[in-house]
Coordinates of C-alpha atoms and ligand atoms in Angstrom, one line a residue:
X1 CA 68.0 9.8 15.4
X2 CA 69.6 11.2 12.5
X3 CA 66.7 11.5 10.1
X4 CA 64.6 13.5 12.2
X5 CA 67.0 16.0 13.4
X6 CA 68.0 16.7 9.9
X7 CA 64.5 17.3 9.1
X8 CA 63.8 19.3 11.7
X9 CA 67.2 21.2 10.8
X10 CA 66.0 22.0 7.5
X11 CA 63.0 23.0 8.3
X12 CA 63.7 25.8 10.5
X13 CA 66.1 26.5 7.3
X14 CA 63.3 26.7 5.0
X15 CA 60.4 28.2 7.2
X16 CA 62.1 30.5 9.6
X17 CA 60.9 31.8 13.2
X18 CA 57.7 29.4 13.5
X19 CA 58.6 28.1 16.7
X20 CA 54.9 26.8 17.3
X21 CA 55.2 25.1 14.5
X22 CA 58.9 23.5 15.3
X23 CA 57.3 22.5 18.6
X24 CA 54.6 20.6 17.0
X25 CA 56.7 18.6 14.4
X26 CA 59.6 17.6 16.8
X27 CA 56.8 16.4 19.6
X28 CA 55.1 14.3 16.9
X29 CA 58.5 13.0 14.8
X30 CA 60.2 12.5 18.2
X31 CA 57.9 9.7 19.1
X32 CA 58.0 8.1 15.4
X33 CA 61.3 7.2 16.4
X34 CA 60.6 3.2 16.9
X35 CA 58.3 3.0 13.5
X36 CA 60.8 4.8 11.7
X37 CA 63.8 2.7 12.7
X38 CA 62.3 -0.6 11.9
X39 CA 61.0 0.2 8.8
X40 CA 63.0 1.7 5.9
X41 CA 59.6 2.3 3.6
X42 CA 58.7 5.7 5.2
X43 CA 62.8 7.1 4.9
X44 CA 62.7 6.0 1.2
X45 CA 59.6 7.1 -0.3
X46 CA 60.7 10.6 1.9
X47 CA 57.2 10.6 4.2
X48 CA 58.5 13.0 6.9
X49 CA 59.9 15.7 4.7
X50 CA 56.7 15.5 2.5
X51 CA 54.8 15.8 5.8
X52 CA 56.2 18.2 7.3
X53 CA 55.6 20.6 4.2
X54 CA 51.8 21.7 3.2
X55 CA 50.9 20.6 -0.1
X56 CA 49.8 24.3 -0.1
X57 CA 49.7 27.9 1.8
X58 CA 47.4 30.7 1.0
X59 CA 48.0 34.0 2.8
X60 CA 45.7 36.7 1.8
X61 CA 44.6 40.5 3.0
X62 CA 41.0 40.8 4.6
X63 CA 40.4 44.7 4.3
X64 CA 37.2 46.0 6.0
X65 CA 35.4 49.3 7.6
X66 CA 34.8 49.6 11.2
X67 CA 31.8 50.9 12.6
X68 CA 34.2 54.7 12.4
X69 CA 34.7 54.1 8.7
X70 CA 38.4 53.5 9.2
X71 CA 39.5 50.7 6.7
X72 CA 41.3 48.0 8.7
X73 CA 43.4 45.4 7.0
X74 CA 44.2 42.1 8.6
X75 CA 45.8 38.9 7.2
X76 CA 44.0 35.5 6.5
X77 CA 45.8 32.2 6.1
X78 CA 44.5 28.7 5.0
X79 CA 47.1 25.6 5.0
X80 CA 46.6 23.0 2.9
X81 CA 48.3 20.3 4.8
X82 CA 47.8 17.0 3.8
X83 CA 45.5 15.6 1.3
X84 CA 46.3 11.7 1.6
X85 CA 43.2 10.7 3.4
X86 CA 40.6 12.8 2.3
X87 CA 40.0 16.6 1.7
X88 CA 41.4 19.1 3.9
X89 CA 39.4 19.6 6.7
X90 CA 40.3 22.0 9.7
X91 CA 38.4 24.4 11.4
X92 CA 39.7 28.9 11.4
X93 CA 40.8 30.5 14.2
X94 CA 40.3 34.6 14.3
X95 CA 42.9 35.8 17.2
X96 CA 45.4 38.4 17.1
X97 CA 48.4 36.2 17.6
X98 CA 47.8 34.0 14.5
X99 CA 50.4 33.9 11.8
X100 CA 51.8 31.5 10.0
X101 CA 53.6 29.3 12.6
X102 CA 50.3 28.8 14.6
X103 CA 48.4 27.8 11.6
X104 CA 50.7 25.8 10.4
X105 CA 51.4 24.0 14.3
X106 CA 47.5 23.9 13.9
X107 CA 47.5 22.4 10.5
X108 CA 50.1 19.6 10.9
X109 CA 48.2 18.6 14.4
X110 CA 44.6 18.3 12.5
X111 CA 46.5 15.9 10.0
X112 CA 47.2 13.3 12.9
X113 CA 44.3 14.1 14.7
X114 CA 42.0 13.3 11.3
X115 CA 43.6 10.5 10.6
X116 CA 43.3 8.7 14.5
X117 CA 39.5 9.5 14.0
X118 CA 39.3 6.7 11.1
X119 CA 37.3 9.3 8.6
X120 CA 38.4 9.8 5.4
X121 CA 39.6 13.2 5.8
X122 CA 42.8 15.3 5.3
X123 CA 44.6 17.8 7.1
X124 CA 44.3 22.1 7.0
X125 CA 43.5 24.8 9.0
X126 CA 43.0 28.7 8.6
X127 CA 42.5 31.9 10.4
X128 CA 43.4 35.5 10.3
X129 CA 45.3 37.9 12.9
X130 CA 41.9 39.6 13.3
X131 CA 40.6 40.4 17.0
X132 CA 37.2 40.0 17.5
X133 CA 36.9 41.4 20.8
X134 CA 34.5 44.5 21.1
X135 CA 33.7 44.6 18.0
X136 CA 30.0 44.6 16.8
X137 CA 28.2 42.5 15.1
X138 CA 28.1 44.5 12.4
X139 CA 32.2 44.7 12.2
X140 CA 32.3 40.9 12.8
X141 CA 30.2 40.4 9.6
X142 CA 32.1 42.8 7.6
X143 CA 35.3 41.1 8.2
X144 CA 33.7 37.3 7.7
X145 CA 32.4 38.7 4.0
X146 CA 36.1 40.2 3.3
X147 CA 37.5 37.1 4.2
X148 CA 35.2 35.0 2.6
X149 CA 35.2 36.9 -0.6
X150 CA 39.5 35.8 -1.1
X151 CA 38.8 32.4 0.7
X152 CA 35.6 31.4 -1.1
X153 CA 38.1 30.3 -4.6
X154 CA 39.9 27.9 -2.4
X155 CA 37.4 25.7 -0.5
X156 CA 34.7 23.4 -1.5
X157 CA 33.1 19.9 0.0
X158 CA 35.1 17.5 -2.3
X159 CA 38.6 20.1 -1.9
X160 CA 38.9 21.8 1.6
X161 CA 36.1 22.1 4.2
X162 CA 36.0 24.3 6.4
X163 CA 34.7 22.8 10.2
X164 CA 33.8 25.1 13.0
X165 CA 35.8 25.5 16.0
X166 CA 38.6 26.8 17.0
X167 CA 39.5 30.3 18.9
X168 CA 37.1 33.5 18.0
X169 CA 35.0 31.8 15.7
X170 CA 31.6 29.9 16.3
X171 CA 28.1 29.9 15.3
X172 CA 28.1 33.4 14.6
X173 CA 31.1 34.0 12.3
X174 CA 30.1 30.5 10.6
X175 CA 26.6 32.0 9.9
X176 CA 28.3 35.4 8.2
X177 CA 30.9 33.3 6.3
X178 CA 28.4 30.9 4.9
X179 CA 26.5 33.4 4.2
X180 CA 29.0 35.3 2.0
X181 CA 30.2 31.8 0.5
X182 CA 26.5 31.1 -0.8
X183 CA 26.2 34.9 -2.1
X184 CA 29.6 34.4 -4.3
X185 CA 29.1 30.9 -5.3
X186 CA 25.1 30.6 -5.6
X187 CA 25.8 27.5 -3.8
X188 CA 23.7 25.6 -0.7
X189 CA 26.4 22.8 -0.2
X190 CA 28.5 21.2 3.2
X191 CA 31.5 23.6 2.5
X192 CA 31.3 24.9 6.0
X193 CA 30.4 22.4 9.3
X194 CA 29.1 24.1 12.5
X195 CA 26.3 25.6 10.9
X196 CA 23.0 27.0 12.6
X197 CA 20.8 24.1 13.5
X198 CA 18.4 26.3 11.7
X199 CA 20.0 25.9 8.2
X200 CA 21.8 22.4 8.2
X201 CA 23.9 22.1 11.4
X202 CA 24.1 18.9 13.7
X203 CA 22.7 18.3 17.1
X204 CA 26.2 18.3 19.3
X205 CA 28.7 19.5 17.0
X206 CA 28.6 22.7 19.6
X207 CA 28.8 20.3 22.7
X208 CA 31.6 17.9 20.8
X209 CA 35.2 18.9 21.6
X210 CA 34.3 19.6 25.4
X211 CA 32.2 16.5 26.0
X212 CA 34.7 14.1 23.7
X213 CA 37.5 15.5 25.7
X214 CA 35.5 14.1 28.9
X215 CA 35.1 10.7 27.5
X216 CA 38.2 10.2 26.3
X217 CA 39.1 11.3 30.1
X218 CA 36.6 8.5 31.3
X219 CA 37.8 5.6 28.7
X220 CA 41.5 6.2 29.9
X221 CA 40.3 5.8 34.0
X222 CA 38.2 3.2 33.2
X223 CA 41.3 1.7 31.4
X224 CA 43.2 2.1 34.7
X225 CA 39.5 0.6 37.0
X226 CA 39.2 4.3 37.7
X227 CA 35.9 6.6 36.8
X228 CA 35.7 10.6 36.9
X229 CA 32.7 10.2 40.0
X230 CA 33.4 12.1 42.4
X231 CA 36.9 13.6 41.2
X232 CA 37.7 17.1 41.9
X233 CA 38.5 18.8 38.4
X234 CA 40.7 21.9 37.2
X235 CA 39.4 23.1 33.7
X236 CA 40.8 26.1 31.7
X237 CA 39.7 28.3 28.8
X238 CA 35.9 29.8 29.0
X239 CA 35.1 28.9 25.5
X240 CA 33.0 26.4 23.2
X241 CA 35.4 23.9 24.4
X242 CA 35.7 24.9 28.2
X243 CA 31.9 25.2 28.6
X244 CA 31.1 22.1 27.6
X245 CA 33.7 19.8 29.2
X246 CA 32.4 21.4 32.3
X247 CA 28.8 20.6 31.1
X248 CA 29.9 16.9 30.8
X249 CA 32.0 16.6 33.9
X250 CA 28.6 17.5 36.1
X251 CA 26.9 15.1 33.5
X252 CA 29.2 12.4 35.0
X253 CA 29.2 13.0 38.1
X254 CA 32.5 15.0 39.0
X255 CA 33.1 18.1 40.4
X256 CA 35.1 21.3 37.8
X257 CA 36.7 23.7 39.8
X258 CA 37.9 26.1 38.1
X259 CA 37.9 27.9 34.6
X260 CA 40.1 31.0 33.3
X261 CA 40.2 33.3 30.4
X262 CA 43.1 35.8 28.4
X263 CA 42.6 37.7 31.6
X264 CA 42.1 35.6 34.7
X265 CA 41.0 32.1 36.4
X266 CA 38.4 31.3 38.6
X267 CA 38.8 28.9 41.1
X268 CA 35.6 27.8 42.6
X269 CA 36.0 25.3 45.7
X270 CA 32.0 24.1 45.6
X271 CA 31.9 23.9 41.3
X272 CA 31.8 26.6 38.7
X273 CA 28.7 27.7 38.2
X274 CA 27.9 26.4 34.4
X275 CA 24.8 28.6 33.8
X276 CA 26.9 31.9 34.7
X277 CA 29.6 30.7 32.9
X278 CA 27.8 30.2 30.1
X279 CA 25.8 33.7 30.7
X280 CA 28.9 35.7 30.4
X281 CA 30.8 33.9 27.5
X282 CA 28.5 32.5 25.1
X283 CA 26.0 35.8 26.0
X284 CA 27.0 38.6 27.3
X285 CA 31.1 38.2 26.0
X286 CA 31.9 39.2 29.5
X287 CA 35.4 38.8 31.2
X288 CA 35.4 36.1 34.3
X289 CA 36.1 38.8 36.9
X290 CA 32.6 39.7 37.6
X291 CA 32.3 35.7 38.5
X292 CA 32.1 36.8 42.0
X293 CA 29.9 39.7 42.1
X294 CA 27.2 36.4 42.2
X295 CA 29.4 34.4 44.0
X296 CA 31.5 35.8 46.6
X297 CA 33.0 32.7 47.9
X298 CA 34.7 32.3 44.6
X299 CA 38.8 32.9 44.2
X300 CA 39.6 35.2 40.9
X301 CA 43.2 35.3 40.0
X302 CA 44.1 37.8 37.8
X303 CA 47.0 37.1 34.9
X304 CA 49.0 39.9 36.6
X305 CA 48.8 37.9 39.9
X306 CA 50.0 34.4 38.1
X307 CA 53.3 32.9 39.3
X308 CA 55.8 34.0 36.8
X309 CA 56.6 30.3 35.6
X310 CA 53.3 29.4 34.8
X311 CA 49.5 30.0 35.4
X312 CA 47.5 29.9 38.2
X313 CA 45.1 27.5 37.3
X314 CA 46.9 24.5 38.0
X315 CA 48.4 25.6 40.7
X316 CA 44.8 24.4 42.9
X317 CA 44.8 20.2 44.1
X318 CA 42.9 18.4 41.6
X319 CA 42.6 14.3 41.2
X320 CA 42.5 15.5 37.2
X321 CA 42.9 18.8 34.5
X322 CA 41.6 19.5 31.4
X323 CA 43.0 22.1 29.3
X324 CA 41.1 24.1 27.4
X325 CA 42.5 27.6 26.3
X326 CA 45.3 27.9 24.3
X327 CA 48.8 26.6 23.3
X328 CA 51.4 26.4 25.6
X329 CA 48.8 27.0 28.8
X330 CA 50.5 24.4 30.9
X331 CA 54.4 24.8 31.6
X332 CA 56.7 21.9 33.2
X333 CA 56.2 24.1 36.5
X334 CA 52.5 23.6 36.0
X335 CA 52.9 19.5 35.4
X336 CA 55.1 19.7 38.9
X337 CA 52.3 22.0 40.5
X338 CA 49.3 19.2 39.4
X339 CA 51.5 16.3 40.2
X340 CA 52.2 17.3 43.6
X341 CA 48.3 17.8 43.9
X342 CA 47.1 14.4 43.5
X343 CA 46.6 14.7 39.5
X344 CA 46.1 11.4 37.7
X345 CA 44.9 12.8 34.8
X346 CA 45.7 15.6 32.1
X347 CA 42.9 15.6 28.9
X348 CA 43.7 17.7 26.9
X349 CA 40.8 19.7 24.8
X350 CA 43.4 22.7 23.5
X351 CA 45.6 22.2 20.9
X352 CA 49.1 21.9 22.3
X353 CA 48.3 23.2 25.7
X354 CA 51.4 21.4 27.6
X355 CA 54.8 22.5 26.5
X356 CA 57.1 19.5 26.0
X357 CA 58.6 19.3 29.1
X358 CA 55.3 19.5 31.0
X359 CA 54.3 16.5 28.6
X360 CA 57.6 14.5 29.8
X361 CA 56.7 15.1 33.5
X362 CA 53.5 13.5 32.9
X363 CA 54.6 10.8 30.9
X364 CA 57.7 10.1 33.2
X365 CA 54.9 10.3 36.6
X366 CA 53.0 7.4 34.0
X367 CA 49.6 9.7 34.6
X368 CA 46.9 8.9 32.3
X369 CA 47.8 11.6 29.8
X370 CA 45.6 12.5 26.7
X371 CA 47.5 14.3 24.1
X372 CA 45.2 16.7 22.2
X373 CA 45.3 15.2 18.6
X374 CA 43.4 12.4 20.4
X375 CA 41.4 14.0 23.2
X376 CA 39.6 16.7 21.1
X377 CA 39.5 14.9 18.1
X378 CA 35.4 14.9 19.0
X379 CA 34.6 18.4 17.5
X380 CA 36.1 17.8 13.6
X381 CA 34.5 14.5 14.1
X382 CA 31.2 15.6 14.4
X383 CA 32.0 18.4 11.9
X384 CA 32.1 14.7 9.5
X385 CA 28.7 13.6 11.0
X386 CA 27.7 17.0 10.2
X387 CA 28.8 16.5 6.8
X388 CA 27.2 13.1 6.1
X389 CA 23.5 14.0 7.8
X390 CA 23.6 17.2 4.9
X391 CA 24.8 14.7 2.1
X392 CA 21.8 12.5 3.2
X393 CA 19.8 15.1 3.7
X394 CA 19.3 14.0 7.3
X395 CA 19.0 15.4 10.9
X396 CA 19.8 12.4 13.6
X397 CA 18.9 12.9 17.0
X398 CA 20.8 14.4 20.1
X399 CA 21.6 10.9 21.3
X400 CA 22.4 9.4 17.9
X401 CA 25.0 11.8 17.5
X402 CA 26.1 11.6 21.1
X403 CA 26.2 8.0 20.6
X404 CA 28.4 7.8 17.7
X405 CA 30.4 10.6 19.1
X406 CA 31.4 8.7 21.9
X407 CA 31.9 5.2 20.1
X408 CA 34.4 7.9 18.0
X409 CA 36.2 8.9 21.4
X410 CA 36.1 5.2 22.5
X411 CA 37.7 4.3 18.9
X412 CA 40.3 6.8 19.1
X413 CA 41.6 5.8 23.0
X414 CA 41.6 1.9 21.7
X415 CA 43.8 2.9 18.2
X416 CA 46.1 4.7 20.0
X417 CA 46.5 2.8 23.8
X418 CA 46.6 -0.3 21.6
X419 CA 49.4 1.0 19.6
X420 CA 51.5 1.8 22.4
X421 CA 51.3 -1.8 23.9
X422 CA 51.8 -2.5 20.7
X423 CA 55.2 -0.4 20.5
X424 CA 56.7 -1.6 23.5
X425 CA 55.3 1.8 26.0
X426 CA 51.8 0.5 27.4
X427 CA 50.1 3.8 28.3
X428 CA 51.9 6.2 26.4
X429 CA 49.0 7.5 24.7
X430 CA 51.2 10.3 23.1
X431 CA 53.1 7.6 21.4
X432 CA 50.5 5.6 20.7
X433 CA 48.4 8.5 19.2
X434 CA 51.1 10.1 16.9
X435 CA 52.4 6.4 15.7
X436 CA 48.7 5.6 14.5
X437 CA 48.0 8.6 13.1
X438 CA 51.2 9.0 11.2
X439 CA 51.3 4.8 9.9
X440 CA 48.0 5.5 8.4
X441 CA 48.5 8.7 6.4
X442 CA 51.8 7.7 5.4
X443 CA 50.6 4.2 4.3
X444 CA 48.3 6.0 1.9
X445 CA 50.8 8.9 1.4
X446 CA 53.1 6.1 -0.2
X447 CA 50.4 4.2 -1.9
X448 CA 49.3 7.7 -4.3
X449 CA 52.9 7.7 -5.3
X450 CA 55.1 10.8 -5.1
X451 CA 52.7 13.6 -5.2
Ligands
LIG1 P1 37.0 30.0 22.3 O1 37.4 31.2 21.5 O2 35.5 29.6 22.3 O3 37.5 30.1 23.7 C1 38.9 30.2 24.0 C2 39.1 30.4 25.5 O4 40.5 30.4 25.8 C3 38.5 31.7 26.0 O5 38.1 31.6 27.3 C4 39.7 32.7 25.9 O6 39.7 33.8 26.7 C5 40.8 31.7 26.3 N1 42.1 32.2 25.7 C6 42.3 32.4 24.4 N2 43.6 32.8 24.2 C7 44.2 32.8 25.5 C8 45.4 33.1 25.9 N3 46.4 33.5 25.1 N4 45.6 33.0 27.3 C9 44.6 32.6 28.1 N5 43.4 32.3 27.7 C10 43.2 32.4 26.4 O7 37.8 28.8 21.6 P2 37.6 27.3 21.7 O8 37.0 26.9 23.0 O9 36.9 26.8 20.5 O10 39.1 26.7 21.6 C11 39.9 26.5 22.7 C12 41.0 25.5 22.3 O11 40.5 24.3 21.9 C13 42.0 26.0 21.2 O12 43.3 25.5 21.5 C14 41.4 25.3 20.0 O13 42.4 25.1 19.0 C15 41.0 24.0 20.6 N6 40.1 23.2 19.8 C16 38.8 23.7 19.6 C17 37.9 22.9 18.9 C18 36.5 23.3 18.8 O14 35.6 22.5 18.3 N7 36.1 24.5 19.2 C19 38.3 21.7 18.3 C20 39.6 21.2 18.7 C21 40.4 22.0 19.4 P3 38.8 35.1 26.4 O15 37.4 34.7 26.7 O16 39.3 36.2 27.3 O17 39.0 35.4 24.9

């Protein structure tokens, strides 16, 4: 279609070399393509071009001393997306490959994937180029102060809030940045989500992406007469969100296999051992490698070993996968690899994980395939329950929050596997995800007038 390639022309006119972000946009305005043609509202009040520009970008230097008393100077980012249905919300990521196309990629996802959840909140997402591996404590609260000390001017609960969760950033980093936010401010208010649960966080906002990426995996099979009992599972990433999909898989009765990090995958034919798991990465900040000094039937792959077309951990017979690294983590080699292997199902608790053509091998096999801006949705959804329990000056329990969690997941499958049937592609959840999310943000885009 016309429209959308001219867009997507221009864009890479006007914001050069982000080819994260390219990928994201033409994957979601690719499969507007039957709202768009039937309805000449969105072309005329100019909704994708608005869209597809943040209503604002902040880039900022974060200098700080290392433990040697060399000054280091990194660069910090926060997107201001898209306001239309609530303040920004979207959570920092602190790894040395961020720059402005993977923020922005970020960004524009969490607008879609805020507006499938239902809440009434907006689209942004920030993050800085810093590397927190092997640094100290100390170091890691030295940079959160700098960066809090530029980014403190921009955020606040009624503007931009800032939610936990994303890559090199959890309950520590929140702890220092809050901390730095109250100092400069002299205020005690929801600015931040993912806090302690000694100082105002939720039960389960740590658990949420991994565990609503599971039950979005379980509402799609059971959508199909299917359940996850007894299915063999391939998970990847060794983070928040990797450690707690693997938590929920045992929970309901299935069997993860494997798990990988930046430097290699462990495949584990009898189940990865959770505790250990959870013993090197949330504890000790240990690489996967010394997995099998405690179990030596374990497989360890390292990345210099991985086929040169993909990655090795989908490259084991699984009945389903759940990706939960990074972007771009599962190639169209990958989607052949699982496909051959009895997959039925990809969930998808990264951000962008499959490349586009991995996606159209799944969608062309008619898998049960859960696009990201759906599947993880869970984490800045309990970042909101987070939000309302401090507003109400409230702490629910485990299983309240759990509850609503998964009636959230269970909401989010419905909006977006109705909208599919509705669009003439039963099943296409990536369809049926980006068409929801994008009708109701642009419905309310168009409604505040040109802004
Ligand atoms: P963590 O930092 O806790 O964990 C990330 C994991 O991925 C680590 O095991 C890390 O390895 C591995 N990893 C990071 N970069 C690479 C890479 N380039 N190649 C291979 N492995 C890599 O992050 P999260 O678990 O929070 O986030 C994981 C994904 O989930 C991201 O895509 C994030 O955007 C997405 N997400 C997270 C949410 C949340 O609530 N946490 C919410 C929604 C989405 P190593 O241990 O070696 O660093």
């Amino acid at each position: 279609m016309n429209y959308i390639h001219s867009t997507i022309a221009q864009l890479k006119t006007s914001s050069p070399a982000q080819c994260e972000f390219y990928q994201a946009v033409e994957e979601v305005l690719e499969s507007l393509e039957p709202i768009l043609e039937n309805s000449e509202k969105y072309k005329k009040n100019a909704i994708i071009q608005r869209l597809v520009e943040p209503e604002r970008q902040i880039m900022f230097r974060v200098p700080w001393v290392d433990d040697e008393g060399n000054i280091q100077v990194n660069k910090g980012y926060r997107i201001e997306f898209n306001s239309a249905l609530g303040p920004y919300k979207g959570g920092l990521r602190f790894h040395p490959s961020v720059n402005a196309s993977i923020i922005k990629f970020l960004g524009f996802e969490q607008i879609f994937k805020n507006a499938l959840t239902g809440l009434p909140i907006g689209g942004g997402k920030g993050g800085a180029n810093f590397d927190p591996k092997g640094r100290s404590d100390a170091e890691i609260m030295r940079f959160c102060q700098s960066f809090m000390s530029e980014l403190y001017r921009h955020i606040g609960p009624t503007t931009d809030v800032v939610p936990a969760g994303d890559i090199g950033v959890g309950a520590r980093e929140i702890g220092y940045l809050f901390g730095q936010y109250k100092r400069l401010t002299g205020r005690y208010e929801g600015v931040l989500t993912g806090k302690s649960l000694l100082w105002g966080g939720s039960l389960v906002r740590k658990e949420a992406t991994g565990y609503g990426a599971v039950y979005f995996a379980d509402y799609m099979l059971q959508a199909r007469g299917d359940s996850l009992q007894g299915k063999r599972c391939l998970v990847s990433g060794a983070g928040n969100v990797a450690i707690y999909a693997i938590e929920k898989l045992y929970q309901m009765g299935a069997t993860p296999v494997s798990c990988s990090d930046s430097r290699g995958t462990v495949y584990h034919e009898s189940g990865i051992d959770l505790n250990l798991i959870k013993c090197l990465k949330e504890q000790s900040r240990d690489c996967l490698s010394v997995y099998k000094q405690t179990h030596p039937d374990a497989i360890y792959i390292s990345v210099n070993d991985y086929p040169k077309d993909g990655h090795a951990v989908w490259r084991f017979n699984a009945a389903a996968a759940f990706p939960c690294a990074t972007q771009n983590e599962l190639t169209q080699a990958d989607a052949s690899a699982l496909l051959s292997g009895g997959c039925l199902l990809v969930s998808e608790g990264a951000n962008m994980p499959s490349t586009k053509e991995a996606i159209d091998c799944f969608i062309a096999a008619k898998i049960a395939y859960g696009p990201g801006k759906a599947a993880n949705a869970g984490g800045v959804a309990t970042s909101q329950l987070e939000m309302a329990q401090n507003a109400s000056m409230q702490s629910w329990t485990f299983e309240e929050v759990d509850e609503k969690l998964k009636q959230i997941m269970k909401n989010i499958f419905v909006t977006a596997n109705d909208t599919a049937t509705e669009f003439g592609e039963p099943g296409n959840l990536l369809l049926g995800a980006n068409i929801a999310g994008f009708r109701r943000v642009a419905d309310a885009m168009i409604e505040q007038g040109v802004v």
